[in-house]
């Protein structure tokens, strides 16, 4: 029920529900990973049932693929889709320049590939994810398992010359063992506090041997839909340099969306 949802969940629902309206018949759509993307997948499944909407989707993780199948959404590989009309995904942080940190859910590599293969990327997030400067959320860096400790040391050395506030690097763990991504890689979380030059840092990190990709998404996002706990949403369009507001009706008691809220 909406009154049992946390303020953050209500905001995520509002942003995801509004973004679902951008999906049109026949589109090829990238589906993101994470708690906000889960609201999106449910909203799109409901549109299929209520409106007969038909589209094909490329999921960015096994978790999203499983949920999409449960909703009856037709899935294809990125190779089969060729190119995507739209990708909708969440973010762990976003700033006024549409720069993002992603990868809290461990799917940053597929998320970046899918987003880069799309005509447009819409980011959906609760307003609490907006920051003045990126870096409070740990920056994920995906690395291959071979020699990952040497890669970590190279990253730490690189950070000594970076415009960041902190330089602590921690391997992400799951059950006391290294967290393993869908691609079989590990993730190092960089606790930087503040990132002064996101574009430069992204380029430098990807030059380190052993690094597969990093969670800085720069010049990829086209629109941010920020949700508020009261159902308001703010749509910010990078190309138009403008924003608009809308209102979304939150789920009523007993609504099928209520089971997603944690």
Coordinates of C-alpha atoms in Angstrom, one line a residue:
X1 CA 0.0 0.0 0.0
X2 CA 1.2 3.5 -0.7
X3 CA 1.0 4.5 3.0
X4 CA 3.3 1.5 3.8
X5 CA 5.9 2.5 1.2
X6 CA 8.8 4.6 2.4
X7 CA 9.2 8.1 1.0
X8 CA 12.1 7.0 -1.2
X9 CA 9.9 4.1 -2.6
X10 CA 7.1 6.5 -3.4
X11 CA 9.5 8.8 -5.2
X12 CA 11.0 5.9 -7.1
X13 CA 7.6 4.7 -8.1
X14 CA 6.6 8.2 -9.4
X15 CA 9.7 8.6 -11.5
X16 CA 9.5 5.0 -13.0
X17 CA 5.8 5.3 -13.7
X18 CA 6.3 8.6 -15.5
X19 CA 9.2 7.2 -17.5
X20 CA 7.2 4.2 -18.6
X21 CA 5.0 6.6 -20.7
X22 CA 7.9 7.2 -23.0
X23 CA 7.9 3.6 -24.3
X24 CA 5.9 3.3 -27.5
X25 CA 4.7 0.4 -29.6
X26 CA 7.4 -1.3 -31.6
X27 CA 10.3 0.2 -29.6
X28 CA 13.5 -1.6 -28.7
X29 CA 14.1 -0.6 -25.1
X30 CA 17.0 -1.1 -22.6
X31 CA 15.8 -2.0 -19.1
X32 CA 18.0 -1.0 -16.3
X33 CA 18.8 -2.7 -13.0
X34 CA 18.1 -1.8 -9.4
X35 CA 15.2 -0.9 -7.1
X36 CA 13.9 2.0 -9.3
X37 CA 14.2 -0.1 -12.5
X38 CA 12.1 -2.7 -10.8
X39 CA 9.2 -0.2 -10.5
X40 CA 9.7 0.6 -14.2
X41 CA 9.5 -3.1 -15.3
X42 CA 6.3 -3.5 -13.3
X43 CA 4.8 -0.4 -14.8
X44 CA 5.6 -1.5 -18.3
X45 CA 4.1 -4.9 -17.6
X46 CA 0.9 -3.2 -16.5
X47 CA 0.8 -1.1 -19.7
X48 CA 1.1 -4.3 -21.7
X49 CA -1.9 -5.8 -19.9
X50 CA -4.0 -2.6 -19.9
X51 CA -3.2 -1.0 -23.2
X52 CA -1.8 -3.8 -25.4
X53 CA 1.6 -2.1 -25.5
X54 CA 4.1 -4.2 -27.4
X55 CA 7.8 -3.7 -27.4
X56 CA 11.1 -5.6 -27.2
X57 CA 13.5 -5.2 -24.3
X58 CA 17.2 -5.8 -23.6
X59 CA 17.7 -6.4 -19.9
X60 CA 21.0 -5.2 -18.2
X61 CA 21.1 -8.0 -15.7
X62 CA 19.8 -11.5 -15.0
X63 CA 17.7 -10.0 -12.2
X64 CA 16.0 -7.6 -14.5
X65 CA 15.5 -10.4 -17.2
X66 CA 13.8 -12.6 -14.6
X67 CA 11.4 -9.9 -13.6
X68 CA 10.7 -8.9 -17.2
X69 CA 9.8 -12.5 -18.1
X70 CA 7.4 -12.6 -15.1
X71 CA 5.7 -9.5 -16.6
X72 CA 5.4 -11.1 -20.0
X73 CA 7.8 -8.6 -21.6
X74 CA 9.5 -9.8 -24.8
X75 CA 13.2 -10.0 -24.4
X76 CA 15.9 -10.0 -27.0
X77 CA 19.7 -9.8 -27.0
X78 CA 21.4 -6.5 -27.9
X79 CA 22.8 -8.4 -30.9
X80 CA 19.2 -9.2 -32.0
X81 CA 18.0 -5.7 -31.4
X82 CA 20.9 -4.1 -33.3
X83 CA 20.3 -0.6 -31.8
X84 CA 17.9 0.6 -29.2
X85 CA 15.4 3.5 -29.3
X86 CA 15.5 4.1 -25.6
X87 CA 17.1 3.0 -22.4
X88 CA 15.6 3.7 -19.0
X89 CA 17.7 3.1 -15.9
X90 CA 18.3 4.3 -12.4
X91 CA 21.3 6.0 -10.9
X92 CA 23.1 6.0 -7.5
X93 CA 23.9 9.7 -8.0
X94 CA 23.3 12.4 -10.6
X95 CA 24.4 16.0 -10.8
X96 CA 23.2 19.1 -12.7
X97 CA 25.4 18.3 -15.7
X98 CA 23.7 14.9 -16.1
X99 CA 26.7 13.0 -15.0
X100 CA 26.0 9.8 -13.1
X101 CA 27.4 7.2 -10.8
X102 CA 26.0 3.8 -11.4
X103 CA 26.8 0.2 -10.5
X104 CA 25.5 -0.1 -6.9
X105 CA 23.7 -3.2 -8.1
X106 CA 26.7 -4.6 -9.8
X107 CA 25.5 -4.3 -13.4
X108 CA 27.5 -1.2 -14.5
X109 CA 29.2 -2.9 -17.5
X110 CA 26.0 -4.1 -19.2
X111 CA 24.2 -0.9 -18.2
X112 CA 26.9 1.3 -19.9
X113 CA 27.0 -0.9 -23.1
X114 CA 23.2 -0.8 -23.4
X115 CA 22.9 2.9 -22.7
X116 CA 25.6 3.7 -25.2
X117 CA 23.8 1.6 -27.9
X118 CA 20.6 3.7 -27.5
X119 CA 19.3 6.8 -29.2
X120 CA 18.3 8.2 -25.8
X121 CA 18.9 7.4 -22.1
X122 CA 16.4 8.4 -19.4
X123 CA 17.5 8.2 -15.8
X124 CA 14.9 7.6 -13.1
X125 CA 15.7 8.3 -9.5
X126 CA 14.3 9.7 -6.3
X127 CA 15.3 13.3 -5.7
X128 CA 17.6 12.3 -2.9
X129 CA 20.0 10.9 -5.5
X130 CA 20.8 14.4 -6.8
X131 CA 24.1 15.8 -5.6
X132 CA 26.0 19.0 -6.1
X133 CA 29.1 17.0 -7.0
X134 CA 29.5 13.3 -7.6
X135 CA 31.5 11.1 -5.2
X136 CA 29.6 10.6 -1.9
X137 CA 28.4 7.3 -3.3
X138 CA 31.3 4.9 -3.7
X139 CA 32.4 4.6 -7.4
X140 CA 32.3 1.0 -8.6
X141 CA 35.0 -0.2 -10.9
X142 CA 34.7 -3.6 -12.6
X143 CA 37.9 -5.5 -12.9
X144 CA 38.8 -9.0 -14.2
X145 CA 39.6 -11.6 -11.4
X146 CA 43.1 -12.3 -12.7
X147 CA 45.5 -10.1 -10.8
X148 CA 42.7 -8.0 -9.3
X149 CA 44.9 -7.1 -6.3
X150 CA 47.6 -5.7 -8.6
X151 CA 44.8 -3.8 -10.4
X152 CA 43.7 -2.4 -7.1
X153 CA 47.2 -1.1 -6.3
X154 CA 47.4 0.5 -9.7
X155 CA 44.1 2.3 -9.0
X156 CA 45.3 3.5 -5.7
X157 CA 48.4 4.9 -7.2
X158 CA 46.3 6.6 -9.9
X159 CA 44.1 8.2 -7.4
X160 CA 47.1 10.0 -5.8
X161 CA 47.0 12.4 -8.7
X162 CA 43.2 12.6 -9.1
X163 CA 41.0 15.5 -8.0
X164 CA 39.2 13.6 -5.3
X165 CA 38.7 14.0 -1.6
X166 CA 39.3 10.4 -0.5
X167 CA 41.3 7.5 -1.9
X168 CA 40.1 4.3 -0.2
X169 CA 39.6 1.3 -2.4
X170 CA 37.6 -1.7 -1.1
X171 CA 36.8 -5.0 -2.9
X172 CA 33.0 -5.6 -2.9
X173 CA 32.1 -8.7 -1.0
X174 CA 29.1 -11.0 -0.9
X175 CA 29.0 -13.6 1.8
X176 CA 32.6 -13.0 2.7
X177 CA 33.7 -13.7 -0.9
X178 CA 34.3 -11.3 -3.8
X179 CA 31.1 -10.2 -5.4
X180 CA 30.9 -11.6 -8.9
X181 CA 29.1 -9.7 -11.7
X182 CA 27.0 -11.3 -14.4
X183 CA 30.1 -11.2 -16.6
X184 CA 32.2 -13.1 -14.1
X185 CA 34.2 -10.1 -12.9
X186 CA 34.9 -8.4 -9.6
X187 CA 34.0 -4.9 -8.4
X188 CA 36.2 -2.5 -6.5
X189 CA 34.4 0.3 -4.7
X190 CA 36.3 3.6 -4.6
X191 CA 35.4 5.8 -1.6
X192 CA 36.3 9.2 -3.1
X193 CA 34.0 11.6 -1.2
X194 CA 34.1 14.1 -4.0
X195 CA 35.0 13.8 -7.7
X196 CA 36.3 17.0 -9.2
X197 CA 36.7 16.0 -12.8
X198 CA 34.4 13.0 -13.6
X199 CA 35.2 12.9 -17.3
X200 CA 39.0 12.8 -16.7
X201 CA 38.8 10.3 -13.9
X202 CA 36.6 8.0 -16.1
X203 CA 39.2 8.1 -18.9
X204 CA 42.2 7.5 -16.6
X205 CA 40.6 4.6 -14.8
X206 CA 39.8 2.8 -18.0
X207 CA 43.4 2.9 -19.1
X208 CA 44.5 0.8 -16.1
X209 CA 45.3 -2.8 -17.1
X210 CA 42.7 -5.1 -15.5
X211 CA 39.9 -2.5 -15.4
X212 CA 37.0 -3.5 -17.6
X213 CA 34.7 -0.4 -17.0
X214 CA 33.9 2.2 -14.3
X215 CA 30.6 3.5 -13.0
X216 CA 31.0 7.1 -14.2
X217 CA 28.4 7.8 -16.9
X218 CA 29.4 11.0 -18.6
X219 CA 27.7 12.4 -21.8
X220 CA 25.3 9.4 -21.9
X221 CA 22.2 10.6 -20.0
X222 CA 19.7 12.7 -22.0
X223 CA 16.9 13.1 -19.5
X224 CA 16.5 12.8 -15.7
X225 CA 13.1 12.1 -14.2
X226 CA 13.4 12.9 -10.5
X227 CA 10.6 11.7 -8.2
X228 CA 9.3 13.1 -5.0
X229 CA 7.6 11.3 -2.1
X230 CA 4.3 13.1 -2.7
X231 CA 4.0 11.9 -6.3
X232 CA 5.5 14.9 -8.0
X233 CA 8.1 14.3 -10.8
X234 CA 10.5 16.7 -12.4
X235 CA 11.6 16.0 -16.0
X236 CA 14.9 17.6 -16.9
X237 CA 15.9 17.5 -20.6
X238 CA 19.6 18.0 -21.3
X239 CA 19.1 18.9 -25.0
X240 CA 16.4 21.4 -24.4
X241 CA 17.9 22.8 -21.3
X242 CA 14.5 22.9 -19.7
X243 CA 12.5 21.1 -17.1
X244 CA 8.8 20.5 -16.4
X245 CA 6.8 19.1 -13.6
X246 CA 4.1 16.5 -13.4
X247 CA 2.1 14.6 -10.8
X248 CA 1.7 10.9 -10.5
X249 CA -1.0 9.1 -8.6
X250 CA 0.6 6.9 -6.0
X251 CA -0.6 3.2 -5.6
X252 CA -3.7 2.7 -3.6
X253 CA -4.0 0.1 -0.8
X254 CA -4.0 -3.4 -2.3
X255 CA -2.5 -2.2 -5.6
X256 CA -0.3 -4.7 -7.3
X257 CA 2.7 -2.4 -7.1
X258 CA 2.8 -2.6 -3.3
X259 CA 4.8 -5.9 -3.2
X260 CA 7.9 -4.2 -4.6
X261 CA 8.3 -1.8 -1.7
X262 CA 10.8 -2.9 0.9

